mmCIF file of C-alpha atoms and ligand atoms in Angstrom:
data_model
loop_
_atom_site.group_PDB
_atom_site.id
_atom_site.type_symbol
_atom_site.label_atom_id
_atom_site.label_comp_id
_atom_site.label_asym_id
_atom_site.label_seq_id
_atom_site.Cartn_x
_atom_site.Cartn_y
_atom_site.Cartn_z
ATOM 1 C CA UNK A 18 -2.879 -21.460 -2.284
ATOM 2 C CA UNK A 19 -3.639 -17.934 -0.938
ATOM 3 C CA UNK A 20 -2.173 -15.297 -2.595
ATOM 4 C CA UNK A 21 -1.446 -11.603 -1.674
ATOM 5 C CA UNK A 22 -0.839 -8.326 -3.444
ATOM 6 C CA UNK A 23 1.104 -6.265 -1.492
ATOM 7 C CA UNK A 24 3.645 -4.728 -3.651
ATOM 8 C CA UNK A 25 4.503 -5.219 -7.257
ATOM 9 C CA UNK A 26 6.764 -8.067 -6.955
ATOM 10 C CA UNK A 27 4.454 -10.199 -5.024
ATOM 11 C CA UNK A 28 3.354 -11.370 -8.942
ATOM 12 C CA UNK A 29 5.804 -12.382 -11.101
ATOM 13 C CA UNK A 30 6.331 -10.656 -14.525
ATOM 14 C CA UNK A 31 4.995 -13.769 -16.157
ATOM 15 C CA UNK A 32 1.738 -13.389 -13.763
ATOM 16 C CA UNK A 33 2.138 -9.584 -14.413
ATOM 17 C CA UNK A 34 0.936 -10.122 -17.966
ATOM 18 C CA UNK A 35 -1.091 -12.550 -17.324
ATOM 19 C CA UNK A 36 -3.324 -10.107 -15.275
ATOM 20 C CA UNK A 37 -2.772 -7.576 -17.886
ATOM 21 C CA UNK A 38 -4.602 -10.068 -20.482
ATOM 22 C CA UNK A 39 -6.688 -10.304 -18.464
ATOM 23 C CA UNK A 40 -7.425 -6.992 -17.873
ATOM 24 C CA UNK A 41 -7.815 -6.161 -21.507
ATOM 25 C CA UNK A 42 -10.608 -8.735 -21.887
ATOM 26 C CA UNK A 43 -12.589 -7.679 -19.080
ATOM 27 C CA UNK A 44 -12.457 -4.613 -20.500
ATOM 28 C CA UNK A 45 -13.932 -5.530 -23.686
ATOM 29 C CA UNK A 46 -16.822 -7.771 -22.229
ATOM 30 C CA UNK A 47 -17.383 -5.854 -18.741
ATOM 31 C CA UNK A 48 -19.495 -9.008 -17.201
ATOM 32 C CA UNK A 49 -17.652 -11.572 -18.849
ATOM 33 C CA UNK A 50 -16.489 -13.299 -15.096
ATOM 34 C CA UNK A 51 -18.504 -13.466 -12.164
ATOM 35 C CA UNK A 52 -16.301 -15.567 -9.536
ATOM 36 C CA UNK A 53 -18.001 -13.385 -6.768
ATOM 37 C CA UNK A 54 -21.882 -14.078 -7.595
ATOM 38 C CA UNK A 55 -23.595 -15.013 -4.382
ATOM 39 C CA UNK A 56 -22.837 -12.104 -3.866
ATOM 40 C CA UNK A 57 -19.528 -12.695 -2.139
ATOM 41 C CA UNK A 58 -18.584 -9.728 0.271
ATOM 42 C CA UNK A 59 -14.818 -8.355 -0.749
ATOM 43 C CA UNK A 60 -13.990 -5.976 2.329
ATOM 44 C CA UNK A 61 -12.423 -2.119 1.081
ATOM 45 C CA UNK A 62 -10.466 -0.498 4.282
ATOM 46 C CA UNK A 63 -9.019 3.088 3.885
ATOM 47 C CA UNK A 64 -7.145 4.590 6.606
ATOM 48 C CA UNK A 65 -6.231 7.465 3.774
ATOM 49 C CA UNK A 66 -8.394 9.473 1.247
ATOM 50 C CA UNK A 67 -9.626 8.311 -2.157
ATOM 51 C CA UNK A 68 -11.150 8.590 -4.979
ATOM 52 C CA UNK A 69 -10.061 6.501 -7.746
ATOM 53 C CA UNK A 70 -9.243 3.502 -5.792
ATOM 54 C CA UNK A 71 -12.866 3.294 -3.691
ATOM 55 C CA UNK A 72 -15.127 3.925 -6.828
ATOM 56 C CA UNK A 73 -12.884 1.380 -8.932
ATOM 57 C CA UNK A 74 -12.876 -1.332 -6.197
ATOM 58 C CA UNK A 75 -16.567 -0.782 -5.260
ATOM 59 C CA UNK A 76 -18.020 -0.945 -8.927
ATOM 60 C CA UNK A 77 -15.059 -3.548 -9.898
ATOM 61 C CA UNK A 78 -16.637 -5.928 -7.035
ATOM 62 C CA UNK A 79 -19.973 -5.353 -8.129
ATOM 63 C CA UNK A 80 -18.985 -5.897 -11.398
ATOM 64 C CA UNK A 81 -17.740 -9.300 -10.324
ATOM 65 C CA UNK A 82 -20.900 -10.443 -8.622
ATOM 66 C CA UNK A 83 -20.093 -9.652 -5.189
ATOM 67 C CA UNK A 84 -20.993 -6.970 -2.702
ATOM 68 C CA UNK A 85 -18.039 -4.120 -1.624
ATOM 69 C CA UNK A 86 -17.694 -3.239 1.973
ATOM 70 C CA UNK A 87 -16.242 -0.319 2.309
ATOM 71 C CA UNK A 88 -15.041 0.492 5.243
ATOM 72 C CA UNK A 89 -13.261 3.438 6.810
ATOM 73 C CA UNK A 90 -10.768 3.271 9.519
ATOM 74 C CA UNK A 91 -12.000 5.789 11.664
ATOM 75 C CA UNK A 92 -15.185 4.381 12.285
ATOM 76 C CA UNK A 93 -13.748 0.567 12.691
ATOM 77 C CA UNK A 94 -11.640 -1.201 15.611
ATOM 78 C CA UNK A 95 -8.230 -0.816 13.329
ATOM 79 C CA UNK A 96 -6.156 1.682 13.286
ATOM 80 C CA UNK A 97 -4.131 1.313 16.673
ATOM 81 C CA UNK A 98 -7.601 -0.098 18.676
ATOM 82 C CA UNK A 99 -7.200 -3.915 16.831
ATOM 83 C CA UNK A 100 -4.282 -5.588 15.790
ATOM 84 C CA UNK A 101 -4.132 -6.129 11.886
ATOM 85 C CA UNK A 102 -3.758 -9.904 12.211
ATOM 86 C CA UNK A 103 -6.858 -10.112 14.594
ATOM 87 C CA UNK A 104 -9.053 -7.620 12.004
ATOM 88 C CA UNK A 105 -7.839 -10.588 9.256
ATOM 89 C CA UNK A 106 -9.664 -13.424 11.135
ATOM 90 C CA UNK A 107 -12.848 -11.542 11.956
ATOM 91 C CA UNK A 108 -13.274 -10.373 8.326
ATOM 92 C CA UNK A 109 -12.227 -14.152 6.808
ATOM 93 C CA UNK A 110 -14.993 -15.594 8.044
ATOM 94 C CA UNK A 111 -17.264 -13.392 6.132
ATOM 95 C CA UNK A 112 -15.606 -12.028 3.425
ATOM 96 C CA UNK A 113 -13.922 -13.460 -0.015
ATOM 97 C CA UNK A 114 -10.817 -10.901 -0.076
ATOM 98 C CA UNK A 115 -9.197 -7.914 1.748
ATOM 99 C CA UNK A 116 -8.058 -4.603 -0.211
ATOM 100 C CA UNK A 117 -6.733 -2.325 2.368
ATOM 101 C CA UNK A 118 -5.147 1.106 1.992
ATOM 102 C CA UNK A 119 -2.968 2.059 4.672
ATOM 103 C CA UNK A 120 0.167 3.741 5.866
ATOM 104 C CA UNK A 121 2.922 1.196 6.987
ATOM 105 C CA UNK A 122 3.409 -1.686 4.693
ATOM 106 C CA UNK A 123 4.246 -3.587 8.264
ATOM 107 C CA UNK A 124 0.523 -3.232 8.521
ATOM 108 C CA UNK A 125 -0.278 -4.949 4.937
ATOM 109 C CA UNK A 126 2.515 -7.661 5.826
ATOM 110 C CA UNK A 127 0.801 -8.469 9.305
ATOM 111 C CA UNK A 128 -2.824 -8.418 7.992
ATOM 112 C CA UNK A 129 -1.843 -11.271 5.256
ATOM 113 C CA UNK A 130 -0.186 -13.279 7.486
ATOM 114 C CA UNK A 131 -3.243 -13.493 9.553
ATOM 115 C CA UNK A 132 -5.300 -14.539 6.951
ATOM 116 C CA UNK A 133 -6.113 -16.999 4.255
ATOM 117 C CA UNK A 134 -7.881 -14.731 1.788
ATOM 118 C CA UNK A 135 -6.242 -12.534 -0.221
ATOM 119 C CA UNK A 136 -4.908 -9.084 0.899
ATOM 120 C CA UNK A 137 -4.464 -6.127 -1.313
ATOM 121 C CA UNK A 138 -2.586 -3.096 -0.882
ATOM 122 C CA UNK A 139 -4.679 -0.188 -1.820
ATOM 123 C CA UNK A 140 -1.784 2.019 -1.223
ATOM 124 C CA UNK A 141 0.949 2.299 1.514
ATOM 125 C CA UNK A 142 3.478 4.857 2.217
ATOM 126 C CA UNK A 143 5.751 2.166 -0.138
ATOM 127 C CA UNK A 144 3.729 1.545 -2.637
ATOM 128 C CA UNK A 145 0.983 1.713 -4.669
ATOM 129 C CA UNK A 146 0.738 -1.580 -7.355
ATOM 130 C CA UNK A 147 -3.245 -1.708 -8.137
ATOM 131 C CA UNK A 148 -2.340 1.656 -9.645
ATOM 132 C CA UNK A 149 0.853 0.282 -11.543
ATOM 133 C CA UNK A 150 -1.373 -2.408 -13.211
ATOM 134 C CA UNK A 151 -3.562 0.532 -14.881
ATOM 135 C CA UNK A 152 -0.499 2.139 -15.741
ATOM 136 C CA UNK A 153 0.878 -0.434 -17.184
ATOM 137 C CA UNK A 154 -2.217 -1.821 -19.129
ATOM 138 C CA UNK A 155 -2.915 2.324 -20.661
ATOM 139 C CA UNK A 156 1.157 2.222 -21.248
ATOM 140 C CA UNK A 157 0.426 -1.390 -23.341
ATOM 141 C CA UNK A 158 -3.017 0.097 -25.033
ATOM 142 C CA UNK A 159 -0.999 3.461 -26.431
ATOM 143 C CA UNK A 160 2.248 1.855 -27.012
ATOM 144 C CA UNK A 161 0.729 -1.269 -28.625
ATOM 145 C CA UNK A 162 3.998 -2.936 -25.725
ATOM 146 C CA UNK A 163 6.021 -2.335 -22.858
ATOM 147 C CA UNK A 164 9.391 -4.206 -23.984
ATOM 148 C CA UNK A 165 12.135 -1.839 -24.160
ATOM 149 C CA UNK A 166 10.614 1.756 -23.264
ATOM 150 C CA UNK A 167 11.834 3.980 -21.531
ATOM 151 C CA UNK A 168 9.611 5.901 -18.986
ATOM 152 C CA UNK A 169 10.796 8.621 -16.993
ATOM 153 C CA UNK A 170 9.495 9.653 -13.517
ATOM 154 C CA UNK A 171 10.067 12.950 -12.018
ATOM 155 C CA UNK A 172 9.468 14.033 -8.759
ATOM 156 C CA UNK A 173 9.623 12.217 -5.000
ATOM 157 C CA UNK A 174 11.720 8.919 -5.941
ATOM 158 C CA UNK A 175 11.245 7.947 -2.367
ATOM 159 C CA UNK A 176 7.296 8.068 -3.144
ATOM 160 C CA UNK A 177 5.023 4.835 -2.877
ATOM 161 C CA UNK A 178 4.564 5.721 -7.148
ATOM 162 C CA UNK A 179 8.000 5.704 -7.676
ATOM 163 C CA UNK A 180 8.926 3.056 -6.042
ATOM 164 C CA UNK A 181 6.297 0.903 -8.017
ATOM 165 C CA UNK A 182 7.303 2.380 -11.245
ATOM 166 C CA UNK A 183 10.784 1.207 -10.545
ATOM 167 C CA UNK A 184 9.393 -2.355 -10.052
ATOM 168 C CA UNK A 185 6.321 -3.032 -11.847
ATOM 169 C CA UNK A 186 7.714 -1.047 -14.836
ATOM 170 C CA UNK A 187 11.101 -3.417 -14.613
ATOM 171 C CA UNK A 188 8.706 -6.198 -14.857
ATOM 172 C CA UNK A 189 7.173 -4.911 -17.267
ATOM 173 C CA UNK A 190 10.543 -4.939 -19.266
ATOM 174 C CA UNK A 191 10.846 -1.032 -19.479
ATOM 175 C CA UNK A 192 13.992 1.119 -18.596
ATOM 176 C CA UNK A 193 12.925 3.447 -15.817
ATOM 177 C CA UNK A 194 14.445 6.389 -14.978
ATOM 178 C CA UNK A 195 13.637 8.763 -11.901
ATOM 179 C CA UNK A 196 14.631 12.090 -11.459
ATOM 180 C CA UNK A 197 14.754 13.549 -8.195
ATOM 181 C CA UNK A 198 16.512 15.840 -5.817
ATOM 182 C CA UNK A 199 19.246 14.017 -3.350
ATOM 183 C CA UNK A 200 16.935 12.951 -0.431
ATOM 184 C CA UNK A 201 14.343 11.701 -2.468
ATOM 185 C CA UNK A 202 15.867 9.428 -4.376
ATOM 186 C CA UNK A 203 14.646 5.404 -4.423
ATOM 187 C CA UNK A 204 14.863 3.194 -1.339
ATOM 188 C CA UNK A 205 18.477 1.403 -2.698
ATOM 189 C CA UNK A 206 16.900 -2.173 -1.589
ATOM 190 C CA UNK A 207 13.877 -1.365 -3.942
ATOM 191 C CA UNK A 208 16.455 -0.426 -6.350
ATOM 192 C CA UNK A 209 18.270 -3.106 -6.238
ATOM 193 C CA UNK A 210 15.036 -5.693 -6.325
ATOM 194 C CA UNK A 211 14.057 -4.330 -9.161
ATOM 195 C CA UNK A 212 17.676 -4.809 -10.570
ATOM 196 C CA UNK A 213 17.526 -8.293 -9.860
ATOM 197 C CA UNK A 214 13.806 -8.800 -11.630
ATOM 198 C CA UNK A 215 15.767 -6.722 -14.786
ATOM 199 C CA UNK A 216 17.985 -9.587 -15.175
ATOM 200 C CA UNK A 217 14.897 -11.815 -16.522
ATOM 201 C CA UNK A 218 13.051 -8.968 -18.170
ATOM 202 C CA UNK A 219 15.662 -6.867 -20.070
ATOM 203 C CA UNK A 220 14.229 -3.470 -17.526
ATOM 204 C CA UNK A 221 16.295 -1.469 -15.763
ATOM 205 C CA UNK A 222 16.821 1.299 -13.183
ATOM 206 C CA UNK A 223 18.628 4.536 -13.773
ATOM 207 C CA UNK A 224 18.985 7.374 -11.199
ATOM 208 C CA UNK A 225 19.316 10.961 -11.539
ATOM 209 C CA UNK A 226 19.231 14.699 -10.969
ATOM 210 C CA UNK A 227 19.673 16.059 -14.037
ATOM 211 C CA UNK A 228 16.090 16.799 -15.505
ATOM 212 C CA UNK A 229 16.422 17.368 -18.514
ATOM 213 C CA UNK A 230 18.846 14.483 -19.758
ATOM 214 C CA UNK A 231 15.984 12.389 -18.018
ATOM 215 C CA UNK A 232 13.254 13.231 -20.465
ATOM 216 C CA UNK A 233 15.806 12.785 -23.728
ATOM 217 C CA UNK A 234 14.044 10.099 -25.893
ATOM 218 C CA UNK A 235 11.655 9.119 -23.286
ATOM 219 C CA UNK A 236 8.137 7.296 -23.991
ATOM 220 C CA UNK A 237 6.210 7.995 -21.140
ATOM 221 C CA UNK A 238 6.467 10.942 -19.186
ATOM 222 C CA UNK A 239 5.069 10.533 -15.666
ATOM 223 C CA UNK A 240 5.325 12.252 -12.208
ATOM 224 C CA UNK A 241 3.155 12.282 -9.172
ATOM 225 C CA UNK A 242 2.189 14.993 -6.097
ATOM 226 C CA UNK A 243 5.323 16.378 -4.123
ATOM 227 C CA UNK A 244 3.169 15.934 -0.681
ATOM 228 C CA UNK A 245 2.344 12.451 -0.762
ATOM 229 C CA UNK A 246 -1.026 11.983 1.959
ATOM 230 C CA UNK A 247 0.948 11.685 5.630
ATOM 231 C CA UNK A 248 3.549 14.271 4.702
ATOM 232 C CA UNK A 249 1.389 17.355 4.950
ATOM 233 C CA UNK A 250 4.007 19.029 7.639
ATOM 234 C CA UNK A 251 6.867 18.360 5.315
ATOM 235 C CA UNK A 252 5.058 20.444 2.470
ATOM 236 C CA UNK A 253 6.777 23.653 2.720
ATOM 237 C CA UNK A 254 10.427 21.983 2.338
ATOM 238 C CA UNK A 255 8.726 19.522 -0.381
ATOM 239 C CA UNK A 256 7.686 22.680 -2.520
ATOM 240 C CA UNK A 257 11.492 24.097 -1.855
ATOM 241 C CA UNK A 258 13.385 20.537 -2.645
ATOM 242 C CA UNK A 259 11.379 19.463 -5.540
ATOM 243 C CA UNK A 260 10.409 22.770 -7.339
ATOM 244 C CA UNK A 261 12.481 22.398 -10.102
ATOM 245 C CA UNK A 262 11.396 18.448 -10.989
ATOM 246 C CA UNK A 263 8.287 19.698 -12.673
ATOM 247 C CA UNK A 264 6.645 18.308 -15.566
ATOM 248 C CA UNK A 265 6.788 21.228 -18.396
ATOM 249 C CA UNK A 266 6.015 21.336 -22.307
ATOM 250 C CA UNK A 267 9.582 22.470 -22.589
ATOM 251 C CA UNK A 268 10.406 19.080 -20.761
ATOM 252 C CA UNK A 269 7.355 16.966 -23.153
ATOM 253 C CA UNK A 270 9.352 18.725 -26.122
ATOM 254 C CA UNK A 271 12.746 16.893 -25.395
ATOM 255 C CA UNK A 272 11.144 13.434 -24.645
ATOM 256 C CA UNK A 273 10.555 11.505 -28.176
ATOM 257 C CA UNK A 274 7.556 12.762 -30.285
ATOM 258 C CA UNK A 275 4.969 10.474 -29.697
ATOM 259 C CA UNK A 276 5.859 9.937 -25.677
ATOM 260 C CA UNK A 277 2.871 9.886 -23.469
ATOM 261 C CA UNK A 278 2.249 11.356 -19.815
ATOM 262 C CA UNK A 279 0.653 9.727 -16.970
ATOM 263 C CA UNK A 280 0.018 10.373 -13.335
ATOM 264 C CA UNK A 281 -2.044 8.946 -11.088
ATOM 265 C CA UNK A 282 -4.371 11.982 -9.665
ATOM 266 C CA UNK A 283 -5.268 13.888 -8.058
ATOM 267 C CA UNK A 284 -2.749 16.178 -9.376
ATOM 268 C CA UNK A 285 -1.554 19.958 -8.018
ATOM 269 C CA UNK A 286 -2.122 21.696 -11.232
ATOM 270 C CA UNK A 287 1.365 23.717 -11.419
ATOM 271 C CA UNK A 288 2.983 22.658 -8.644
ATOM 272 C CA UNK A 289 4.235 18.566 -10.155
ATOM 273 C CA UNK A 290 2.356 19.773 -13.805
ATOM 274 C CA UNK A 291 1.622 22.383 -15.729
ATOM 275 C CA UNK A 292 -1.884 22.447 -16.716
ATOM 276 C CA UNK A 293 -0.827 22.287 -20.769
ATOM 277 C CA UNK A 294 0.585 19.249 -20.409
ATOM 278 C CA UNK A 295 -2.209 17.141 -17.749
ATOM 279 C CA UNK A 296 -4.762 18.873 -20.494
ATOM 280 C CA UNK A 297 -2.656 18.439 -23.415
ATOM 281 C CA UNK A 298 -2.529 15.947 -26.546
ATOM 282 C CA UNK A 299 -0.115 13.715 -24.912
ATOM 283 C CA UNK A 300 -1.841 12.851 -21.721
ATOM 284 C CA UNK A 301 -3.799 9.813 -21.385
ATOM 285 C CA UNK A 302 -4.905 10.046 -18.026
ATOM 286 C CA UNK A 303 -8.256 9.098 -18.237
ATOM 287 C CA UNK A 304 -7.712 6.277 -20.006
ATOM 288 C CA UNK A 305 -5.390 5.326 -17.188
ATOM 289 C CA UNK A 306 -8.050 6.189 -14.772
ATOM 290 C CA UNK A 307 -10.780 4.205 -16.243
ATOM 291 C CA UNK A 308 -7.996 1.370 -16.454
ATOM 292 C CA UNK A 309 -8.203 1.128 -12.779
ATOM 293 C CA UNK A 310 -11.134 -0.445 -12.866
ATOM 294 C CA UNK A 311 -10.408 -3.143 -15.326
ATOM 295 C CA UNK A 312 -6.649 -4.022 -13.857
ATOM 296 C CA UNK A 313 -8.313 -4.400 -10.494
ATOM 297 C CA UNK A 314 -10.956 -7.058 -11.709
ATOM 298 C CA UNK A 315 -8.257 -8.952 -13.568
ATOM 299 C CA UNK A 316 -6.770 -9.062 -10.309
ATOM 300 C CA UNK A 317 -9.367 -9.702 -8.171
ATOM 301 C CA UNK A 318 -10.399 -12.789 -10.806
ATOM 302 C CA UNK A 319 -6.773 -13.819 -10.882
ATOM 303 C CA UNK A 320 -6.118 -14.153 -6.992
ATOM 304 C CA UNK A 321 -10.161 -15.840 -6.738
ATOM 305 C CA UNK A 322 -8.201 -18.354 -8.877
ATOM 306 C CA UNK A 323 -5.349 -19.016 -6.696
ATOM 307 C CA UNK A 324 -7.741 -19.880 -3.767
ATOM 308 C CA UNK A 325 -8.861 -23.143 -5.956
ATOM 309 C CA UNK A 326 -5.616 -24.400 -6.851
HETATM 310 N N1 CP B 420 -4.736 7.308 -7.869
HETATM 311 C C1 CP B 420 -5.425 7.035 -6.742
HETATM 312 O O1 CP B 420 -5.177 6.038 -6.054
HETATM 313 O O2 CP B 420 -6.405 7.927 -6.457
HETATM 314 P P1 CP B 420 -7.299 7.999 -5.146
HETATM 315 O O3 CP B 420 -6.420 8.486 -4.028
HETATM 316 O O4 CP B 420 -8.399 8.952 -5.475
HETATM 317 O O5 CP B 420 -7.818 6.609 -4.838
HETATM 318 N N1 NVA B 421 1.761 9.542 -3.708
HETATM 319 C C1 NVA B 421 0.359 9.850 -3.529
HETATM 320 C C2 NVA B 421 -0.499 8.964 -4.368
HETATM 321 C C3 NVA B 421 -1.988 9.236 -4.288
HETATM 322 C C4 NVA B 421 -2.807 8.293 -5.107
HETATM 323 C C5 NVA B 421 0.002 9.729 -2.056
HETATM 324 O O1 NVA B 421 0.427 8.753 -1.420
HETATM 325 O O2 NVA B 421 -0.689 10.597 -1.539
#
């Protein structure tokens, strides 16, 4: 049965962890699974910029056997020229699985519905799950668990990385707290799915302004840009609204001892952060950028896997 990624709960927390094992093996023995030799094509579309996510899914692929197609929107038929639901059936013809990064999730939704190999979200203005399964698998590697931490984001709570932390880190049984500024707080139906997925995983969702009661006793310390890519105009007013959700040492200092700090990158160095803590003893955020890679295989195997049952 065909199976999409297009936010974190499109996996269950059961299949969360199953990935994540997944994950941690590939990482250990890189070439270990090939279910793309041929090589199988796996088409990469990105409407936005990127980094992380086009190196990780192009050498992930390749990894797997198969052959990445990267392709960018302004030199292809989608983006407003081709619907995404006719895009789907040109590319399943010739190509294993979809990863797209794009704006609407509408988009995402359409596109899968089109097709019967997998899509991926690569990153919408919702949310951004490939990177929540390299959060989640550093978060496991440094914390030895998930079960029962607390992690603490500050920043947009209205963001495509906050609103996966408030799911995938539910799933992942971890209270999650996110600080932000009225206006930017959580999309409440997000909120509430998450709420519903806490039931089952003993995770849970707390909202608030206050900053600094935010970061007592948390474990992992995490916060993203202010100016997410498509809200360039609102950047002035994002600087004013969110100035004073920044991740300090003097905040580090009142989360517990050993706490970690992630975030995604790219990062504005004192703007979100200050550079002594992105550079500092408690980051790991290479790790969790290297993890990309391996959390993206595991999922690439994983949803392969569906196709044959
Ligand atoms: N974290 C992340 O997705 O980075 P890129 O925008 O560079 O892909
Ligand atoms: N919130 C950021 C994440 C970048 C990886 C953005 O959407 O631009």
């Amino acid at each position: 049965m065909t199976r999409h990624f297009l936010r974190d709960d499109s996996i269950t927390p059961a299949e969360q962890a199953e990935i994540l094992d997944l994950a941690a093996e590939l990482k250990r023995d890189r070439w270990a699974q090939q279910p793309l030799a041929g090589p199988q094509t796996v088409a990469v579309i990105f409407d936005k910029s990127s980094t992380r996510t086009r190196v990780s899914f192009a050498v992930g692929i390749a990894d797997l056997g198969g052959s990445p197609l990267i392709i960018t929107t302004a030199s292809s038929q989608l983006g407003g020229k081709e619907t995404p639901a006719d895009t789907a059936r040109v590319l399943e013809r010739q190509v294993s699985a979809i990863v797209w990064r794009t704006y609407a999730q509408k988009g995402l939704e359409e596109m899968a519905e089109g097709t019967r190999v997998p899509v991926v979200n690569a990153l919408s203005d919702d949310f951004h799950p490939c990177q929540l399964l390299a959060d989640i698998l550093t978060i496991r590697e440094h914390k030895g668990a998930t079960q029962g931490l607390t992690m603490t984001f500050y920043g947009d709570g209205r963001s495509n990385m906050a609103h996966s932390y408030v799911l995938s880190g539910v799933m992942a049984g971890m209270h999650v707290r996110v600080a932000s500024p009225e206006g930017y707080q959580p999309r409440a139906d997000i909120v509430e799915d998450a709420r519903r997925i806490g039931e089952e995983t003993g995770g849970s969702v707390t909202i608030l302004t206050d900053v600094e009661a935010a970061a007592d006793g948390s474990d992992v310390m995490v916060t993203d840009t202010w100016v997410s890519m498509g809200k360039e105009e609102e950047k002035a007013q994002r600087l004013r609204d969110l100035g004073g959700y920044k991740v300090t040492t003097e905040l580090m200092a009142r989360a517990k001892d050993d706490a970690i700090f992630i975030h995604c990158l790219p990062a504005d160095r004192g703007y979100e952060v200050d550079s002594e803590v992105i550079d500092g003893p408690q980051s790991v955020i290479w790790d969790e950028a290297e993890n990309r890679l391996h959390a993206q295989k595991a999922l690439l195997v994983w949803l392969l896997r569906q196709q044959g049952e």
